[in-house]
Tab-separated table of C-alpha atoms in Angstrom:
chain	number	residue	atom	x	y	z
A	1	MET	CA	0.000	0.000	0.000
A	2	ASP	CA	2.882	2.375	0.827
A	3	ARG	CA	4.568	1.629	-2.512
A	4	GLU	CA	1.274	2.257	-4.376
A	5	ALA	CA	0.747	5.557	-2.548
A	6	ALA	CA	4.305	6.656	-3.350
A	7	ALA	CA	3.845	5.806	-7.024
A	8	ALA	CA	0.561	7.762	-7.197
A	9	ALA	CA	1.902	10.815	-5.325
A	10	PRO	CA	3.324	12.662	-8.391
A	11	PHE	CA	-0.016	12.390	-10.184
A	12	LEU	CA	-1.983	13.540	-7.144
A	13	ALA	CA	0.343	16.502	-6.610
A	14	ALA	CA	0.287	17.618	-10.253
A	15	PRO	CA	-2.017	20.599	-10.860
A	16	ALA	CA	-5.170	19.964	-12.806
A	17	PRO	CA	-4.911	21.123	-16.411
A	18	SER	CA	-6.502	24.535	-16.835
A	19	SER	CA	-9.155	24.990	-19.500
A	20	ARG	CA	-9.017	28.786	-19.270
A	21	ARG	CA	-7.797	30.526	-22.393
A	22	ARG	CA	-4.713	32.704	-22.144
A	23	PRO	CA	-5.533	36.299	-21.116
A	24	ALA	CA	-3.886	37.740	-24.239
A	25	ALA	CA	-6.110	35.579	-26.456
A	26	ASP	CA	-9.203	36.785	-24.582
A	27	ALA	CA	-8.083	40.393	-25.105
A	28	HIS	CA	-7.786	39.744	-28.861
A	29	ILE	CA	-11.270	38.185	-28.968
A	30	LEU	CA	-12.754	41.064	-26.955
A	31	SER	CA	-11.202	43.607	-29.325
A	32	ALA	CA	-12.440	41.715	-32.396
A	33	ALA	CA	-15.978	41.508	-30.971
A	34	PHE	CA	-16.087	45.243	-30.326
A	35	LEU	CA	-14.712	45.847	-33.822
A	36	PHE	CA	-17.798	44.215	-35.350
A	37	VAL	CA	-20.347	45.641	-32.897
A	38	PHE	CA	-19.109	49.230	-32.945
A	39	SER	CA	-18.271	49.427	-36.637
A	40	ALA	CA	-22.022	49.006	-37.044
A	41	TYR	CA	-23.186	51.107	-34.107
A	42	GLY	CA	-20.742	53.999	-34.554
A	43	ALA	CA	-21.706	54.540	-38.188
A	44	ALA	CA	-25.414	54.184	-37.330
A	45	GLN	CA	-25.044	56.833	-34.628
A	46	ASN	CA	-23.338	59.224	-37.060
A	47	LEU	CA	-26.273	58.808	-39.478
A	48	GLU	CA	-29.095	59.327	-36.976
A	49	SER	CA	-29.553	63.061	-37.529
A	50	THR	CA	-29.297	62.595	-41.336
A	51	VAL	CA	-31.548	59.627	-42.083
A	52	ASN	CA	-34.158	60.066	-39.288
A	53	THR	CA	-35.018	63.725	-39.775
A	54	GLU	CA	-38.793	63.715	-39.237
A	55	GLY	CA	-39.439	65.643	-36.024
A	56	ASP	CA	-35.677	65.467	-35.273
A	57	LEU	CA	-36.247	61.811	-34.351
A	58	GLY	CA	-32.600	60.864	-34.762
A	59	THR	CA	-31.183	63.719	-32.671
A	60	VAL	CA	-33.797	63.321	-29.922
A	61	SER	CA	-33.157	59.561	-29.804
A	62	LEU	CA	-29.443	60.150	-29.236
A	63	GLY	CA	-30.188	62.662	-26.481
A	64	ILE	CA	-32.489	60.128	-24.795
A	65	LEU	CA	-29.886	57.390	-25.260
A	66	TYR	CA	-27.074	59.279	-23.543
A	67	THR	CA	-29.342	60.547	-20.764
A	68	SER	CA	-30.403	56.948	-20.120
A	69	PHE	CA	-26.757	55.855	-20.353
A	70	THR	CA	-25.775	58.392	-17.673
A	71	LEU	CA	-28.565	57.397	-15.277
A	72	PHE	CA	-28.004	53.654	-15.608
A	73	ALA	CA	-24.211	53.995	-15.378
A	74	VAL	CA	-24.744	55.061	-11.749
A	75	VAL	CA	-25.906	51.523	-10.900
A	76	ALA	CA	-23.897	49.606	-13.517
A	77	SER	CA	-21.181	48.522	-11.074
A	78	PRO	CA	-23.342	46.207	-8.886
A	79	VAL	CA	-25.108	44.877	-11.989
A	80	VAL	CA	-21.780	43.882	-13.573
A	81	THR	CA	-20.581	42.456	-10.243
A	82	ARG	CA	-23.755	40.367	-10.078
A	83	LEU	CA	-23.642	39.175	-13.684
A	84	GLY	CA	-19.885	38.895	-14.046
A	85	PRO	CA	-18.009	40.804	-16.780
A	86	LYS	CA	-18.478	38.213	-19.550
A	87	ARG	CA	-22.230	37.876	-19.039
A	88	ALA	CA	-22.540	41.663	-18.781
A	89	LEU	CA	-20.844	41.997	-22.172
A	90	VAL	CA	-23.219	39.526	-23.811
A	91	VAL	CA	-26.350	41.003	-22.199
A	92	GLY	CA	-25.222	44.539	-23.002
A	93	SER	CA	-24.734	43.741	-26.687
A	94	SER	CA	-28.467	42.962	-27.020
A	95	GLY	CA	-29.280	46.684	-26.734
A	96	TYR	CA	-27.183	47.489	-29.790
A	97	VAL	CA	-29.005	44.843	-31.823
A	98	LEU	CA	-32.378	46.269	-30.787
A	99	PHE	CA	-31.229	49.783	-31.732
A	100	ILE	CA	-30.238	48.627	-35.236
A	101	LEU	CA	-33.585	46.811	-35.641
A	102	ALA	CA	-35.438	49.975	-34.582
A	103	ASN	CA	-33.661	51.896	-37.340
A	104	LEU	CA	-35.189	49.550	-39.914
A	105	VAL	CA	-38.629	50.816	-38.807
A	106	PRO	CA	-37.839	54.266	-37.352
A	107	THR	CA	-40.820	55.686	-35.446
A	108	TRP	CA	-41.268	57.272	-32.040
A	109	TYR	CA	-42.677	53.933	-30.819
A	110	THR	CA	-39.548	52.003	-31.844
A	111	MET	CA	-36.641	54.443	-31.515
A	112	VAL	CA	-37.449	55.876	-28.075
A	113	PRO	CA	-37.825	52.507	-26.253
A	114	ALA	CA	-34.778	51.165	-28.110
A	115	SER	CA	-32.738	54.217	-27.051
A	116	LEU	CA	-33.805	53.859	-23.415
A	117	TYR	CA	-32.917	50.159	-23.376
A	118	LEU	CA	-29.618	50.802	-25.167
A	119	GLY	CA	-28.698	53.318	-22.453
A	120	PHE	CA	-28.971	50.540	-19.857
A	121	CYS	CA	-27.115	48.030	-22.040
A	122	ALA	CA	-24.360	50.494	-22.919
A	123	SER	CA	-23.706	51.191	-19.238
A	124	ILE	CA	-23.147	47.527	-18.397
A	125	ILE	CA	-21.241	46.613	-21.571
A	126	TRP	CA	-18.713	49.420	-21.030
A	127	VAL	CA	-18.253	48.725	-17.328
A	128	GLY	CA	-17.942	45.037	-18.234
A	129	GLN	CA	-15.372	45.876	-20.932
A	130	GLY	CA	-13.176	47.915	-18.594
A	131	THR	CA	-13.392	45.276	-15.877
A	132	TYR	CA	-12.723	42.353	-18.225
A	133	LEU	CA	-9.807	43.964	-20.066
A	134	THR	CA	-8.139	45.106	-16.833
A	135	SER	CA	-8.577	41.655	-15.298
A	136	ALA	CA	-7.084	39.978	-18.390
A	137	ALA	CA	-4.121	42.378	-18.452
A	138	LEU	CA	-3.314	41.924	-14.755
A	139	SER	CA	-3.635	38.129	-15.074
A	140	HIS	CA	-1.265	38.173	-18.050
A	141	ALA	CA	1.220	40.274	-16.084
A	142	ARG	CA	1.104	37.906	-13.092
A	143	ASP	CA	1.351	34.744	-15.215
A	144	ASN	CA	4.389	36.024	-17.122
A	145	SER	CA	6.063	38.120	-14.383
A	146	LEU	CA	5.628	41.338	-16.402
A	147	PRO	CA	5.190	44.928	-15.136
A	148	GLU	CA	1.504	45.630	-14.568
A	149	GLY	CA	1.606	49.175	-15.943
A	150	GLN	CA	3.262	48.189	-19.195
A	151	THR	CA	0.983	45.173	-19.724
A	152	LEU	CA	-2.136	47.198	-19.001
A	153	GLY	CA	-0.932	49.863	-21.429
A	154	ASN	CA	-0.361	47.275	-24.151
A	155	PHE	CA	-3.785	45.664	-23.714
A	156	THR	CA	-5.535	49.036	-23.506
A	157	GLY	CA	-3.687	50.389	-26.545
A	158	GLU	CA	-4.663	47.396	-28.671
A	159	PHE	CA	-8.307	47.573	-27.623
A	160	TRP	CA	-8.740	51.320	-28.121
A	161	GLY	CA	-6.771	51.258	-31.356
A	162	ILE	CA	-9.172	48.690	-32.757
A	163	MET	CA	-12.143	50.567	-31.287
A	164	ALA	CA	-11.043	53.800	-32.961
A	165	SER	CA	-10.725	52.018	-36.308
A	166	THR	CA	-14.463	51.269	-36.175
A	167	GLN	CA	-15.089	54.903	-37.106
A	168	ALA	CA	-13.160	54.373	-40.344
A	169	ILE	CA	-14.692	50.970	-41.157
A	170	GLY	CA	-18.292	51.880	-40.336
A	171	ASN	CA	-18.198	55.163	-42.225
A	172	LEU	CA	-16.652	53.496	-45.266
A	173	LEU	CA	-19.536	50.999	-45.227
A	174	SER	CA	-21.979	53.921	-45.146
A	175	LEU	CA	-20.110	55.622	-47.985
A	176	ALA	CA	-20.271	52.452	-50.097
A	177	LEU	CA	-23.932	51.517	-49.539
A	178	LEU	CA	-25.817	54.815	-49.147
A	179	ARG	CA	-26.911	56.689	-52.268
A	180	ASN	CA	-28.708	59.997	-52.728
A	181	GLY	CA	-32.007	59.823	-54.609
A	182	LYS	CA	-32.533	61.444	-58.004
A	183	ASP	CA	-34.320	64.401	-56.454
A	184	GLY	CA	-31.342	65.072	-54.194
A	185	GLY	CA	-33.471	64.962	-51.054
A	186	SER	CA	-33.971	61.284	-50.222
A	187	VAL	CA	-31.455	58.593	-49.384
A	188	THR	CA	-31.501	55.075	-50.805
A	189	GLY	CA	-29.743	51.973	-49.531
A	190	LYS	CA	-30.512	52.699	-45.868
A	191	ASN	CA	-32.263	49.402	-45.163
A	192	LEU	CA	-29.508	47.410	-46.881
A	193	LEU	CA	-26.917	49.254	-44.801
A	194	PHE	CA	-28.710	48.507	-41.525
A	195	VAL	CA	-29.098	44.828	-42.483
A	196	VAL	CA	-25.311	44.697	-43.001
A	197	PHE	CA	-24.910	46.399	-39.618
A	198	LEU	CA	-27.177	43.756	-38.067
A	199	GLY	CA	-24.960	41.018	-39.494
A	200	CYS	CA	-21.893	42.691	-37.966
A	201	MET	CA	-23.659	42.795	-34.596
A	202	ILE	CA	-24.403	39.068	-34.697
A	203	VAL	CA	-20.768	38.208	-35.461
A	204	GLY	CA	-19.651	40.416	-32.555
A	205	ILE	CA	-22.061	38.758	-30.106
A	206	VAL	CA	-20.863	35.281	-31.134
A	207	LEU	CA	-17.285	36.365	-30.393
A	208	LEU	CA	-18.317	37.713	-26.967
A	209	CYS	CA	-19.858	34.330	-26.155
A	210	LEU	CA	-16.457	32.711	-26.817
A	211	LEU	CA	-14.706	34.693	-24.064
A	212	SER	CA	-13.452	32.924	-20.945
A	213	LYS	CA	-15.102	33.765	-17.619
A	214	ARG	CA	-13.065	36.105	-15.448
A	215	GLU	CA	-13.603	37.236	-11.849
A	216	GLU	CA	-17.279	36.322	-11.744
A	217	LYS	CA	-17.249	35.743	-7.994
A	218	GLY	CA	-20.274	37.998	-7.534
A	219	ASP	CA	-22.579	35.621	-9.441
A	220	ASN	CA	-23.930	33.818	-6.415
A	221	ASP	CA	-23.585	36.541	-3.815
A	222	PRO	CA	-27.085	37.629	-2.691
A	223	LEU	CA	-25.670	40.775	-1.092
A	224	CYS	CA	-24.818	42.169	-4.533
A	225	SER	CA	-28.468	43.006	-5.069
A	226	SER	CA	-28.998	44.817	-1.756
A	227	PHE	CA	-29.586	48.549	-1.774
A	228	GLY	CA	-26.824	49.171	0.766
A	229	VAL	CA	-24.142	47.453	-1.304
A	230	MET	CA	-25.385	49.214	-4.442
A	231	LEU	CA	-25.245	52.604	-2.738
A	232	LYS	CA	-21.792	51.885	-1.356
A	233	SER	CA	-20.469	50.969	-4.806
A	234	ILE	CA	-21.723	54.312	-6.135
A	235	VAL	CA	-20.458	56.548	-3.330
A	236	ALA	CA	-17.219	54.787	-2.312
A	237	PRO	CA	-15.110	55.832	-5.355
A	238	LEU	CA	-16.010	59.491	-4.730
A	239	LYS	CA	-14.244	59.325	-1.344
A	240	ASP	CA	-10.927	58.690	-3.110
A	241	ARG	CA	-9.185	61.941	-4.045
A	242	ARG	CA	-7.580	60.235	-7.028
A	243	MET	CA	-11.029	59.642	-8.518
A	244	ILE	CA	-12.050	63.239	-7.803
A	245	LEU	CA	-8.975	64.471	-9.692
A	246	LEU	CA	-9.738	62.181	-12.648
A	247	ILE	CA	-13.376	63.285	-13.003
A	248	PRO	CA	-12.552	66.511	-14.944
A	249	LEU	CA	-10.710	64.450	-17.578
A	250	MET	CA	-13.630	61.992	-17.722
A	251	ILE	CA	-15.959	64.916	-18.382
A	252	TYR	CA	-13.654	66.352	-21.030
A	253	ILE	CA	-13.473	62.983	-22.804
A	254	GLY	CA	-17.271	63.094	-23.083
A	255	LEU	CA	-17.231	66.739	-24.230
A	256	GLN	CA	-14.727	66.127	-26.986
A	257	HIS	CA	-16.492	62.974	-28.222
A	258	ALA	CA	-19.805	64.824	-28.433
A	259	PHE	CA	-18.030	67.769	-30.090
A	260	VAL	CA	-16.932	65.487	-32.932
A	261	TRP	CA	-20.343	63.835	-33.325
A	262	ALA	CA	-22.589	66.879	-32.913
A	263	VAL	CA	-20.518	69.965	-33.817
A	264	PHE	CA	-17.500	69.050	-35.953
A	265	THR	CA	-19.527	67.220	-38.595
A	266	LYS	CA	-22.281	69.845	-38.749
A	267	SER	CA	-20.431	73.161	-38.365
A	268	ILE	CA	-16.967	72.436	-39.781
A	269	VAL	CA	-17.174	69.560	-42.269
A	270	THR	CA	-20.597	70.056	-43.877
A	271	PRO	CA	-20.198	73.765	-44.854
A	272	VAL	CA	-17.021	72.914	-46.806
A	273	LEU	CA	-17.381	69.303	-47.976
A	274	GLY	CA	-21.147	68.802	-47.779
A	275	ILE	CA	-22.979	65.893	-46.167
A	276	SER	CA	-21.250	63.461	-48.521
A	277	GLY	CA	-17.890	64.500	-47.027
A	278	VAL	CA	-18.841	63.622	-43.443
A	279	GLY	CA	-18.070	59.924	-43.930
A	280	GLY	CA	-14.615	60.662	-45.337
A	281	ALA	CA	-13.744	63.151	-42.578
A	282	MET	CA	-14.894	60.756	-39.851
A	283	ALA	CA	-12.942	57.910	-41.482
A	284	ILE	CA	-9.748	60.003	-41.309
A	285	TYR	CA	-10.539	60.926	-37.710
A	286	GLY	CA	-11.032	57.241	-36.840
A	287	ALA	CA	-7.863	56.110	-38.624
A	288	ALA	CA	-5.716	58.728	-36.841
A	289	ASP	CA	-7.363	57.808	-33.529
A	290	ALA	CA	-6.697	54.093	-34.078
A	291	VAL	CA	-3.024	54.440	-35.010
A	292	CYS	CA	-2.363	56.821	-32.126
A	293	ALA	CA	-4.137	54.595	-29.580
A	294	LEU	CA	-2.093	51.561	-30.666
A	295	VAL	CA	1.207	53.431	-30.510
A	296	THR	CA	0.579	55.189	-27.199
A	297	GLY	CA	-0.701	51.985	-25.612
A	298	TYR	CA	2.606	50.268	-26.326
A	299	LEU	CA	4.542	53.299	-25.043
A	300	THR	CA	2.708	53.225	-21.699
A	301	SER	CA	4.617	51.777	-18.759
A	302	GLY	CA	3.025	53.538	-15.783
A	303	LEU	CA	1.934	56.912	-14.441
A	304	HIS	CA	5.037	58.796	-15.574
A	305	SER	CA	4.689	57.746	-19.221
A	306	ALA	CA	0.905	58.262	-19.077
A	307	THR	CA	1.458	61.842	-17.899
A	308	LEU	CA	3.759	62.604	-20.825
A	309	ILE	CA	1.315	61.118	-23.339
A	310	VAL	CA	-1.703	62.928	-21.850
A	311	SER	CA	0.292	66.163	-21.967
A	312	PHE	CA	1.026	65.736	-25.656
A	313	GLY	CA	-2.584	64.817	-26.433
A	314	ALA	CA	-3.847	67.871	-24.558
A	315	ILE	CA	-1.436	70.118	-26.479
A	316	VAL	CA	-2.616	68.724	-29.831
A	317	GLN	CA	-6.277	69.355	-29.026
A	318	ALA	CA	-5.477	72.797	-27.574
A	319	VAL	CA	-3.787	73.730	-30.870
A	320	VAL	CA	-6.921	72.689	-32.781
A	321	LEU	CA	-9.218	74.611	-30.424
A	322	PHE	CA	-7.161	77.813	-30.679
A	323	TRP	CA	-7.005	77.427	-34.470
A	324	LEU	CA	-10.792	77.152	-34.656
A	325	LEU	CA	-11.316	79.997	-32.183
A	326	LEU	CA	-8.871	82.539	-33.618
A	327	PHE	CA	-8.008	81.746	-37.227
A	328	TYR	CA	-10.354	79.276	-38.909
A	329	SER	CA	-13.048	80.217	-41.418
A	330	PRO	CA	-14.533	78.093	-44.222
A	331	MET	CA	-12.908	78.779	-47.586
A	332	GLY	CA	-12.727	77.328	-51.066
A	333	GLY	CA	-9.815	75.789	-52.918
A	334	LEU	CA	-7.606	72.860	-52.069
A	335	PHE	CA	-6.524	74.174	-48.655
A	336	GLY	CA	-10.115	74.968	-47.711
A	337	ALA	CA	-11.169	71.391	-48.539
A	338	ALA	CA	-8.171	69.885	-46.740
A	339	ALA	CA	-8.595	71.925	-43.530
A	340	PRO	CA	-11.547	69.921	-42.072
A	341	LEU	CA	-9.715	66.683	-42.853
A	342	LEU	CA	-6.568	67.932	-41.099
A	343	ILE	CA	-8.636	69.063	-38.105
A	344	GLY	CA	-10.256	65.610	-37.937
A	345	ALA	CA	-6.858	63.889	-38.070
A	346	LEU	CA	-5.356	66.082	-35.331
A	347	TRP	CA	-8.440	65.653	-33.151
A	348	GLY	CA	-8.194	61.883	-33.611
A	349	VAL	CA	-4.546	61.947	-32.506
A	350	GLY	CA	-5.483	63.810	-29.316
A	351	ASP	CA	-8.459	61.537	-28.612
A	352	GLY	CA	-6.354	58.408	-29.095
A	353	MET	CA	-3.885	59.619	-26.482
A	354	LEU	CA	-6.337	60.939	-23.896
A	355	ASN	CA	-8.864	58.102	-24.070
A	356	THR	CA	-6.290	55.295	-24.074
A	357	GLU	CA	-4.298	56.732	-21.188
A	358	LEU	CA	-7.339	57.516	-19.037
A	359	ASN	CA	-8.559	53.911	-19.336
A	360	ALA	CA	-5.073	52.592	-18.527
A	361	VAL	CA	-4.692	54.895	-15.502
A	362	ILE	CA	-8.095	53.880	-14.106
A	363	GLY	CA	-7.172	50.211	-14.443
A	364	LEU	CA	-3.792	50.815	-12.802
A	365	LEU	CA	-4.952	52.950	-9.871
A	366	PHE	CA	-8.242	51.172	-9.108
A	367	LYS	CA	-7.486	47.526	-9.885
A	368	ASP	CA	-9.230	46.464	-6.647
A	369	ALA	CA	-12.431	48.372	-7.515
A	370	LYS	CA	-12.614	48.022	-11.295
A	371	GLU	CA	-16.402	47.852	-11.734
A	372	ALA	CA	-17.137	50.928	-9.605
A	373	SER	CA	-14.296	52.941	-11.151
A	374	PHE	CA	-15.257	52.289	-14.765
A	375	ALA	CA	-18.892	52.948	-13.859
A	376	GLN	CA	-17.860	56.378	-12.551
A	377	PHE	CA	-16.017	57.009	-15.827
A	378	LYS	CA	-19.148	56.283	-17.855
A	379	VAL	CA	-21.402	58.357	-15.590
A	380	TRP	CA	-19.333	61.508	-16.106
A	381	GLU	CA	-18.409	60.871	-19.733
A	382	CYS	CA	-21.954	60.130	-20.895
A	383	GLY	CA	-23.424	62.931	-18.827
A	384	ALA	CA	-21.137	65.335	-20.701
A	385	VAL	CA	-22.145	63.794	-24.052
A	386	ALA	CA	-25.842	64.229	-23.239
A	387	VAL	CA	-25.297	67.870	-22.235
A	388	ILE	CA	-23.574	68.657	-25.547
A	389	PHE	CA	-26.318	66.971	-27.584
A	390	PHE	CA	-28.933	69.121	-25.872
A	391	LEU	CA	-26.781	72.288	-25.823
A	392	SER	CA	-25.419	72.274	-29.378
A	393	PRO	CA	-28.615	73.588	-31.057
A	394	LEU	CA	-28.858	76.414	-28.491
A	395	ILE	CA	-25.357	77.959	-28.442
A	396	THR	CA	-22.949	79.237	-31.083
A	397	LEU	CA	-19.842	77.475	-32.348
A	398	GLN	CA	-17.647	80.089	-30.636
A	399	ALA	CA	-19.328	79.502	-27.272
A	400	MET	CA	-18.874	75.754	-27.697
A	401	LEU	CA	-15.174	76.176	-28.463
A	402	ILE	CA	-14.665	78.382	-25.396
A	403	LEU	CA	-16.415	75.747	-23.241
A	404	MET	CA	-14.189	73.026	-24.714
A	405	THR	CA	-11.010	75.044	-24.154
A	406	ALA	CA	-11.874	75.779	-20.510
A	407	GLY	CA	-12.745	72.118	-19.949
A	408	LEU	CA	-9.439	70.959	-21.459
A	409	PHE	CA	-7.281	73.250	-19.298
A	410	PHE	CA	-9.136	72.338	-16.101
A	411	ALA	CA	-8.983	68.592	-16.840
A	412	PHE	CA	-5.298	68.699	-17.727
A	413	GLY	CA	-4.441	70.668	-14.587
A	414	ALA	CA	-6.319	68.202	-12.364
A	415	PHE	CA	-4.582	65.243	-14.037
A	416	LEU	CA	-1.134	66.785	-13.512
A	417	PHE	CA	-1.961	67.405	-9.848
A	418	LEU	CA	-3.079	63.772	-9.545
A	419	THR	CA	0.220	62.412	-10.843
A	420	ILE	CA	2.181	64.659	-8.473
A	421	VAL	CA	0.062	63.614	-5.477
A	422	VAL	CA	0.212	59.904	-6.296
A	423	ASP	CA	3.942	59.990	-6.955
A	424	LYS	CA	4.639	61.639	-3.595
A	425	SER	CA	2.127	59.811	-1.420
A	426	SER	CA	2.099	56.273	-2.762
A	427	GLY	CA	5.144	55.953	-4.965
A	428	VAL	CA	3.182	54.616	-7.965
A	429	ARG	CA	5.585	55.051	-10.866
A	430	SER	CA	6.344	53.519	-14.229
């Protein structure tokens, strides 16, 4: 019996083979899934105010969507904790499918409920994304004895680079399939385009279903649904001064995204290039954003490198804002046609840097409270987007640019103060 036990000991001591996919492979699958889903959704969002014009249905739907997004993002953290990040991603993707289906029959009775439901789904899919990607990056760093900051930067850069490229891909699909009618007023090919978008959504959802489960320990915890735990998850991050100092940059990220969607295309691109030029300008914006996000993600190694990259991104967008405020005016000729494209490219460079680094910094500083931290990000970002959608018809372009400039300087100053405080108090460095 002793000899048999000794012979069996190596087999009993050997670890059970793990069926979990490597974290890097999960990050690739997550990025590919979002590529399909948001190539369709991003282009559909850009078209809302153009193809659903009756009673401003498209614009109102987007305002409702982002208001709903903001409200539901407040409680997204406990929902994602309860579901687990993978299940939250799959459930959240259903809202995007419903939104595309509503666009095939656009009425107040289809678009408004779809927008409200998408606001809820968007809040949990984005909190789930931030949680899942951060978890995969930190697991990869631990498994391979790599620096956490650098690994998180690499994973974040890849994801946001691919996400930014959806602007180029989706708008090129719109450019290829949409046609103006003979009378110059109607648009043909819309239903075909949205059917193609629906197909992209389905492929993306299938990829999300293939993800491994990660950190789903909240699945069976009945306390996750209690009001006290929910309230704590909402309020607790606001007690951390690091989160308070990041909030201005979160708000600015929302402001500058809404500026591109609601103001740049309408007030800068359309007067020079016409509606047909919007797709091309947004494609250039998306391509510049994607390349910059990929590069800056791989240059990120911690707070010090993130500060340098955020500084450069802020300078690029400040240059664009001052150009628009002080010198820009629509003009003809080659330079006049190229100016909106150059502005879109520069804005994409700045967005790629700011958005990528903010996501990486949140994952690095709040790795023990990922769901609540990314939920806070979406609350402030989407609240700013909703404000711009409702404000843009009421104020001038100059007033909007002044608001953007003030927001950029305040956000950048708060971020610099954060890096100084964290460096001195906790020693978090690259």
